[in-house]
């Protein structure tokens, strides 16, 4: 993920406001970015937590110890990068408190445009902060992990709802507040004769897969591909709860950088077109190309996209036939055949 407040997080170390971790100290870094570069005087043993597959791979290739979900306890220090999603931010802060030892320093940073000032004020209302600073268009604050974690504090940080529209969702993932209207429109347009092996590209928490399993009795299996680890785990739970009879496999995978080895009769897709705030339609074009490679001869692709995104040119390039099933004021549903 791009545009992280890493310079803000490191500012207190650079100015000598906080001592860097020393030899033998264990450091937990929640939300560590793929392009992580730490100051040379950081001597501690670092465990990075990153559930977004491209950043996870970048960290792993750089030799960083990295996990998709928090592990371990008793850390001597926690670094926390925060973003736009309040529930994800509070989950990370709760993990930092839970997994550090009493007295450990917890340092968190958030960009001002993502509400860094509000995050700091909210944390200050819940637990005593040691200090804070503003730099590099962000806010950084730090605190000592209390000797005892008050249940009210942890309950407040864990209060975010993980259920929406009857599904388990994932904080920080796509459409974590309920069913995406574009995905709902795509489901309305799906033909009843779906059959064979299906893949759900950029599956999120699995809404399209659940819908396909519920409405198409000839579907033999569904494979779900998703780069956001927490979303894929939510999809696993939703498939087990809503479509337990359907054989399903779950691939934590970056479809833009890792090849798909299986071949499918049908691919469903609500392709992402944002890495940060700016629209990046090239992501959708690349996913259409990946879908074309992963389909069997005469295999079918069904996708939904915002009306203005020019995906028809990619469909014409990679498929023998293509067209439009429906369009409303915001979305269009497209189909193509290999």
Short mmCIF file of C-alpha atoms in Angstrom, two decimals:
data_model
loop_
_atom_site.label_atom_id
_atom_site.label_comp_id
_atom_site.label_asym_id
_atom_site.label_seq_id
_atom_site.Cartn_x
_atom_site.Cartn_y
_atom_site.Cartn_z
CA UNK A 1 0.00 0.00 0.00
CA UNK A 2 1.29 3.44 -0.86
CA UNK A 3 1.29 6.82 0.84
CA UNK A 4 1.92 5.55 4.39
CA UNK A 5 2.80 7.89 7.28
CA UNK A 6 6.12 6.09 7.87
CA UNK A 7 8.19 9.33 7.96
CA UNK A 8 5.83 10.65 10.65
CA UNK A 9 6.21 7.44 12.67
CA UNK A 10 10.02 7.66 12.55
CA UNK A 11 10.19 11.38 13.35
CA UNK A 12 10.42 10.98 17.18
CA UNK A 13 13.39 8.62 16.74
CA UNK A 14 15.15 10.97 14.34
CA UNK A 15 14.76 13.92 16.74
CA UNK A 16 15.88 11.94 19.78
CA UNK A 17 12.48 12.14 21.44
CA UNK A 18 12.41 8.34 21.66
CA UNK A 19 15.35 5.95 21.92
CA UNK A 20 15.51 3.32 19.17
CA UNK A 21 15.16 -0.32 20.17
CA UNK A 22 18.39 -1.85 21.39
CA UNK A 23 20.08 -5.17 20.89
CA UNK A 24 17.90 -8.03 22.09
CA UNK A 25 14.67 -6.03 22.24
CA UNK A 26 11.68 -7.44 20.36
CA UNK A 27 9.69 -5.02 18.21
CA UNK A 28 6.23 -5.59 16.71
CA UNK A 29 5.39 -3.47 13.63
CA UNK A 30 1.68 -3.47 12.81
CA UNK A 31 0.91 -2.29 9.28
CA UNK A 32 4.52 -2.34 8.13
CA UNK A 33 4.75 -1.07 4.51
CA UNK A 34 6.38 -2.98 1.69
CA UNK A 35 9.09 -0.39 1.12
CA UNK A 36 10.16 -0.42 4.77
CA UNK A 37 13.48 1.25 5.55
CA UNK A 38 14.32 1.68 9.23
CA UNK A 39 17.08 3.89 10.66
CA UNK A 40 20.48 2.22 10.93
CA UNK A 41 20.46 2.48 14.74
CA UNK A 42 17.40 0.22 15.05
CA UNK A 43 19.02 -2.84 16.63
CA UNK A 44 16.02 -4.78 17.88
CA UNK A 45 14.50 -7.95 16.46
CA UNK A 46 11.59 -6.90 14.24
CA UNK A 47 8.41 -8.84 13.47
CA UNK A 48 6.32 -7.09 10.81
CA UNK A 49 2.57 -7.64 10.45
CA UNK A 50 1.17 -7.07 6.98
CA UNK A 51 -1.96 -8.68 5.54
CA UNK A 52 -1.88 -7.01 2.12
CA UNK A 53 -0.21 -9.54 -0.15
CA UNK A 54 1.98 -7.24 -2.33
CA UNK A 55 3.45 -5.54 0.76
CA UNK A 56 3.85 -8.88 2.52
CA UNK A 57 5.82 -10.23 -0.44
CA UNK A 58 7.99 -7.10 -0.63
CA UNK A 59 8.83 -7.37 3.07
CA UNK A 60 9.57 -11.07 2.80
CA UNK A 61 11.82 -10.56 -0.22
CA UNK A 62 13.69 -7.84 1.69
CA UNK A 63 14.49 -10.35 4.43
CA UNK A 64 12.07 -8.98 7.02
CA UNK A 65 10.32 -11.42 9.34
CA UNK A 66 6.69 -10.87 8.37
CA UNK A 67 3.34 -12.45 9.22
CA UNK A 68 -0.14 -11.76 7.78
CA UNK A 69 -1.72 -11.64 11.25
CA UNK A 70 -0.35 -10.63 14.68
CA UNK A 71 1.66 -13.29 16.47
CA UNK A 72 3.55 -13.52 19.75
CA UNK A 73 3.37 -11.51 22.96
CA UNK A 74 5.58 -9.72 25.43
CA UNK A 75 7.13 -7.42 22.83
CA UNK A 76 9.34 -4.60 24.14
CA UNK A 77 8.05 -2.04 21.64
CA UNK A 78 5.24 -1.70 19.10
CA UNK A 79 5.17 0.48 16.00
CA UNK A 80 1.74 1.08 14.50
CA UNK A 81 0.90 2.63 11.13
CA UNK A 82 -2.71 3.80 10.93
CA UNK A 83 -4.83 4.60 7.89
CA UNK A 84 -8.31 5.60 6.77
CA UNK A 85 -10.30 2.82 8.40
CA UNK A 86 -11.24 3.49 12.01
CA UNK A 87 -12.08 -0.13 12.84
CA UNK A 88 -8.80 -1.39 11.41
CA UNK A 89 -6.89 1.34 13.26
CA UNK A 90 -8.46 0.43 16.57
CA UNK A 91 -7.83 -3.28 15.99
CA UNK A 92 -4.14 -2.50 15.44
CA UNK A 93 -3.95 -0.36 18.58
CA UNK A 94 -5.67 -3.11 20.59
CA UNK A 95 -3.21 -5.68 19.23
CA UNK A 96 -0.30 -3.42 20.18
CA UNK A 97 -1.60 -3.20 23.75
CA UNK A 98 -2.34 -6.91 23.99
CA UNK A 99 0.98 -8.12 22.59
CA UNK A 100 3.46 -5.86 24.40
CA UNK A 101 4.78 -6.24 27.95
CA UNK A 102 3.78 -3.81 30.70
CA UNK A 103 5.72 -0.57 30.30
CA UNK A 104 6.54 -1.18 26.65
CA UNK A 105 6.52 1.85 24.39
CA UNK A 106 3.81 1.97 21.71
CA UNK A 107 4.30 4.50 18.91
CA UNK A 108 1.50 5.13 16.39
CA UNK A 109 1.22 7.48 13.41
CA UNK A 110 -1.60 8.53 11.12
CA UNK A 111 -1.75 11.00 8.23
CA UNK A 112 -3.66 14.19 8.94
CA UNK A 113 -5.84 13.60 5.88
CA UNK A 114 -6.85 10.26 7.42
CA UNK A 115 -7.87 11.89 10.69
CA UNK A 116 -4.60 11.68 12.58
CA UNK A 117 -5.59 14.45 14.97
CA UNK A 118 -8.88 12.75 15.79
CA UNK A 119 -7.18 9.39 16.34
CA UNK A 120 -4.74 10.96 18.80
CA UNK A 121 -7.50 12.74 20.72
CA UNK A 122 -9.56 9.58 20.91
CA UNK A 123 -6.65 7.54 22.25
CA UNK A 124 -5.85 10.31 24.74
CA UNK A 125 -9.41 9.99 26.05
CA UNK A 126 -8.92 6.26 26.62
CA UNK A 127 -5.36 5.95 27.92
CA UNK A 128 -2.66 8.39 29.05
CA UNK A 129 -0.32 9.42 26.23
CA UNK A 130 3.32 10.17 26.91
CA UNK A 131 3.61 12.74 24.12
CA UNK A 132 2.76 13.53 20.52
CA UNK A 133 4.09 15.50 17.54
CA UNK A 134 3.05 16.65 14.07
CA UNK A 135 5.37 16.23 11.10
CA UNK A 136 5.31 15.22 7.45
CA UNK A 137 1.56 15.91 7.16
CA UNK A 138 0.83 13.42 9.94
CA UNK A 139 0.42 12.99 13.67
CA UNK A 140 2.49 10.64 15.81
CA UNK A 141 1.76 9.83 19.44
CA UNK A 142 3.26 7.43 21.94
CA UNK A 143 2.31 5.82 25.23
CA UNK A 144 3.45 3.20 27.70
CA UNK A 145 1.53 -0.03 27.87
CA UNK A 146 -0.29 0.03 31.23
CA UNK A 147 0.48 -2.57 33.88
CA UNK A 148 -3.15 -3.66 33.65
CA UNK A 149 -5.32 -3.39 30.57
CA UNK A 150 -8.68 -2.11 31.70
CA UNK A 151 -11.57 -4.12 30.23
CA UNK A 152 -13.37 -0.88 29.34
CA UNK A 153 -10.37 0.28 27.27
CA UNK A 154 -10.10 -2.97 25.34
CA UNK A 155 -13.86 -3.18 24.86
CA UNK A 156 -13.85 0.35 23.43
CA UNK A 157 -11.09 -0.48 20.94
CA UNK A 158 -12.79 -3.75 19.99
CA UNK A 159 -16.27 -2.27 19.60
CA UNK A 160 -16.22 -2.21 15.80
CA UNK A 161 -18.88 -4.46 14.28
CA UNK A 162 -17.58 -7.30 12.11
CA UNK A 163 -21.03 -8.25 10.81
CA UNK A 164 -22.94 -6.47 8.04
CA UNK A 165 -25.97 -7.56 6.01
CA UNK A 166 -25.70 -11.00 7.57
CA UNK A 167 -22.06 -11.51 6.52
CA UNK A 168 -18.76 -11.42 8.33
CA UNK A 169 -16.70 -8.50 6.98
CA UNK A 170 -13.07 -7.47 7.40
CA UNK A 171 -11.88 -4.16 8.82
CA UNK A 172 -9.90 -2.25 6.22
CA UNK A 173 -11.03 -4.48 3.37
CA UNK A 174 -13.26 -3.67 0.43
CA UNK A 175 -16.87 -2.84 1.37
CA UNK A 176 -16.39 -3.67 5.04
CA UNK A 177 -19.69 -1.98 5.91
CA UNK A 178 -21.94 -4.28 3.89
CA UNK A 179 -22.77 -5.56 0.41
CA UNK A 180 -21.27 -3.41 -2.33
CA UNK A 181 -23.98 -2.06 -4.69
CA UNK A 182 -21.90 -2.97 -7.73
CA UNK A 183 -21.51 -6.56 -6.57
CA UNK A 184 -25.24 -6.73 -5.86
CA UNK A 185 -25.96 -5.56 -9.42
CA UNK A 186 -23.60 -8.18 -10.83
CA UNK A 187 -25.39 -10.92 -8.88
CA UNK A 188 -28.73 -9.76 -10.29
CA UNK A 189 -27.32 -10.16 -13.81
CA UNK A 190 -25.70 -13.56 -13.42
CA UNK A 191 -27.30 -16.25 -15.59
CA UNK A 192 -28.82 -19.29 -13.92
CA UNK A 193 -26.79 -21.69 -16.07
CA UNK A 194 -23.45 -21.10 -14.38
CA UNK A 195 -21.68 -24.44 -14.17
CA UNK A 196 -18.36 -26.14 -13.68
CA UNK A 197 -15.39 -24.65 -11.88
CA UNK A 198 -15.77 -21.00 -10.89
CA UNK A 199 -13.21 -18.48 -9.65
CA UNK A 200 -13.95 -15.25 -7.79
CA UNK A 201 -11.15 -12.75 -8.50
CA UNK A 202 -10.67 -10.05 -5.84
CA UNK A 203 -13.21 -11.96 -3.78
CA UNK A 204 -13.21 -9.67 -0.74
CA UNK A 205 -15.24 -11.30 2.01
CA UNK A 206 -16.91 -13.63 -0.46
CA UNK A 207 -20.27 -12.12 -1.38
CA UNK A 208 -20.10 -13.07 -5.08
CA UNK A 209 -18.99 -16.61 -4.24
CA UNK A 210 -21.78 -17.13 -1.73
CA UNK A 211 -24.34 -15.79 -4.23
CA UNK A 212 -23.06 -18.06 -7.02
CA UNK A 213 -23.16 -21.08 -4.72
CA UNK A 214 -26.72 -20.29 -3.64
CA UNK A 215 -28.24 -19.68 -7.08
CA UNK A 216 -26.40 -22.00 -9.50
CA UNK A 217 -26.84 -25.72 -8.71
CA UNK A 218 -24.52 -26.79 -11.55
CA UNK A 219 -21.50 -25.05 -10.06
CA UNK A 220 -19.04 -27.77 -9.03
CA UNK A 221 -16.48 -25.73 -7.09
CA UNK A 222 -15.46 -22.15 -6.29
CA UNK A 223 -11.94 -20.80 -5.82
CA UNK A 224 -11.61 -17.42 -4.10
CA UNK A 225 -8.61 -15.15 -4.78
CA UNK A 226 -7.97 -12.14 -2.55
CA UNK A 227 -4.92 -10.03 -1.66
CA UNK A 228 -6.27 -8.77 1.69
CA UNK A 229 -5.69 -11.55 4.21
CA UNK A 230 -8.39 -10.55 6.71
CA UNK A 231 -10.97 -10.36 3.91
CA UNK A 232 -10.05 -13.84 2.71
CA UNK A 233 -10.46 -15.21 6.23
CA UNK A 234 -13.88 -13.54 6.41
CA UNK A 235 -14.75 -15.15 3.07
CA UNK A 236 -13.74 -18.52 4.47
CA UNK A 237 -16.18 -18.05 7.36
CA UNK A 238 -18.97 -16.79 5.10
CA UNK A 239 -18.67 -19.73 2.71
CA UNK A 240 -18.68 -22.17 5.61
CA UNK A 241 -21.79 -20.53 7.10
CA UNK A 242 -23.77 -19.79 3.93
CA UNK A 243 -22.65 -22.43 1.43
CA UNK A 244 -21.16 -25.34 3.37
CA UNK A 245 -22.04 -27.81 0.61
CA UNK A 246 -19.86 -26.04 -1.97
CA UNK A 247 -16.26 -27.23 -2.42
CA UNK A 248 -14.20 -24.06 -2.02
CA UNK A 249 -10.52 -23.17 -1.95
CA UNK A 250 -9.01 -19.91 -0.75
CA UNK A 251 -5.95 -18.28 -2.33
CA UNK A 252 -4.21 -15.38 -0.61
CA UNK A 253 -2.74 -14.02 -3.80
CA UNK A 254 -1.79 -10.85 -5.64
CA UNK A 255 -3.50 -11.35 -8.98
CA UNK A 256 -1.46 -8.50 -10.48
CA UNK A 257 1.86 -10.09 -9.59
CA UNK A 258 1.36 -13.82 -9.02
CA UNK A 259 0.17 -16.21 -11.77
CA UNK A 260 -3.02 -18.24 -11.50
CA UNK A 261 -2.21 -21.90 -12.07
CA UNK A 262 -5.77 -23.26 -12.23
CA UNK A 263 -8.21 -23.04 -15.17
CA UNK A 264 -11.90 -22.18 -14.88
CA UNK A 265 -15.20 -22.33 -16.72
CA UNK A 266 -16.40 -19.03 -15.22
CA UNK A 267 -14.71 -16.11 -13.49
CA UNK A 268 -16.62 -13.50 -11.51
CA UNK A 269 -15.00 -10.19 -10.75
CA UNK A 270 -15.54 -6.80 -9.16
CA UNK A 271 -12.01 -5.58 -9.87
CA UNK A 272 -10.38 -3.01 -7.60
CA UNK A 273 -9.29 0.27 -9.13
CA UNK A 274 -7.80 2.03 -6.09
CA UNK A 275 -4.48 1.50 -4.35
CA UNK A 276 -4.84 4.77 -2.47
CA UNK A 277 -7.26 7.58 -3.26
CA UNK A 278 -6.62 7.98 -6.98
CA UNK A 279 -8.42 5.80 -9.50
CA UNK A 280 -6.05 3.41 -11.26
CA UNK A 281 -7.95 1.62 -14.05
CA UNK A 282 -4.77 -0.20 -15.07
CA UNK A 283 -5.44 -2.54 -12.12
CA UNK A 284 -8.70 -3.63 -13.73
CA UNK A 285 -7.08 -4.02 -17.16
CA UNK A 286 -4.41 -6.26 -15.63
CA UNK A 287 -7.02 -8.36 -13.84
CA UNK A 288 -8.99 -8.82 -17.07
CA UNK A 289 -5.81 -10.07 -18.74
CA UNK A 290 -5.23 -12.46 -15.82
CA UNK A 291 -8.80 -13.71 -16.11
CA UNK A 292 -8.38 -14.37 -19.83
CA UNK A 293 -5.33 -16.55 -19.12
CA UNK A 294 -7.12 -18.44 -16.34
CA UNK A 295 -10.26 -19.31 -18.33
CA UNK A 296 -10.71 -22.54 -20.24
CA UNK A 297 -11.58 -22.34 -23.97
CA UNK A 298 -15.09 -20.85 -24.26
CA UNK A 299 -14.90 -19.91 -20.59
CA UNK A 300 -16.95 -16.88 -19.50
CA UNK A 301 -16.08 -13.74 -17.53
CA UNK A 302 -18.66 -11.61 -15.72
CA UNK A 303 -17.57 -8.34 -14.14
CA UNK A 304 -18.98 -5.13 -12.73
CA UNK A 305 -17.28 -1.75 -12.92
CA UNK A 306 -17.95 1.94 -12.56
CA UNK A 307 -19.49 3.26 -15.77
CA UNK A 308 -16.56 5.52 -16.66
CA UNK A 309 -13.88 2.82 -16.53
CA UNK A 310 -12.83 1.81 -20.08
CA UNK A 311 -12.66 -1.94 -19.60
CA UNK A 312 -14.35 -2.74 -22.91
CA UNK A 313 -11.05 -2.19 -24.74
CA UNK A 314 -9.38 -4.89 -22.64
CA UNK A 315 -12.28 -7.27 -23.19
CA UNK A 316 -12.01 -6.74 -26.95
CA UNK A 317 -8.26 -7.37 -26.79
CA UNK A 318 -8.36 -10.58 -24.76
CA UNK A 319 -11.71 -12.23 -25.62
CA UNK A 320 -13.49 -13.54 -28.70
CA UNK A 321 -16.82 -11.97 -27.76
CA UNK A 322 -17.93 -9.42 -25.20
CA UNK A 323 -20.87 -7.20 -24.33
CA UNK A 324 -22.88 -5.40 -21.69
CA UNK A 325 -25.65 -6.94 -19.59
CA UNK A 326 -26.89 -3.92 -17.67
CA UNK A 327 -26.05 -0.33 -16.80
CA UNK A 328 -27.41 2.01 -14.13
CA UNK A 329 -26.43 5.51 -13.06
CA UNK A 330 -23.19 4.28 -11.43
CA UNK A 331 -22.23 0.79 -12.63
CA UNK A 332 -22.15 -1.42 -15.71
CA UNK A 333 -22.12 -5.22 -15.86
CA UNK A 334 -19.99 -6.69 -18.64
CA UNK A 335 -19.49 -10.22 -19.99
CA UNK A 336 -16.92 -11.85 -22.23
CA UNK A 337 -16.23 -15.31 -23.66
CA UNK A 338 -12.81 -16.80 -24.28
#
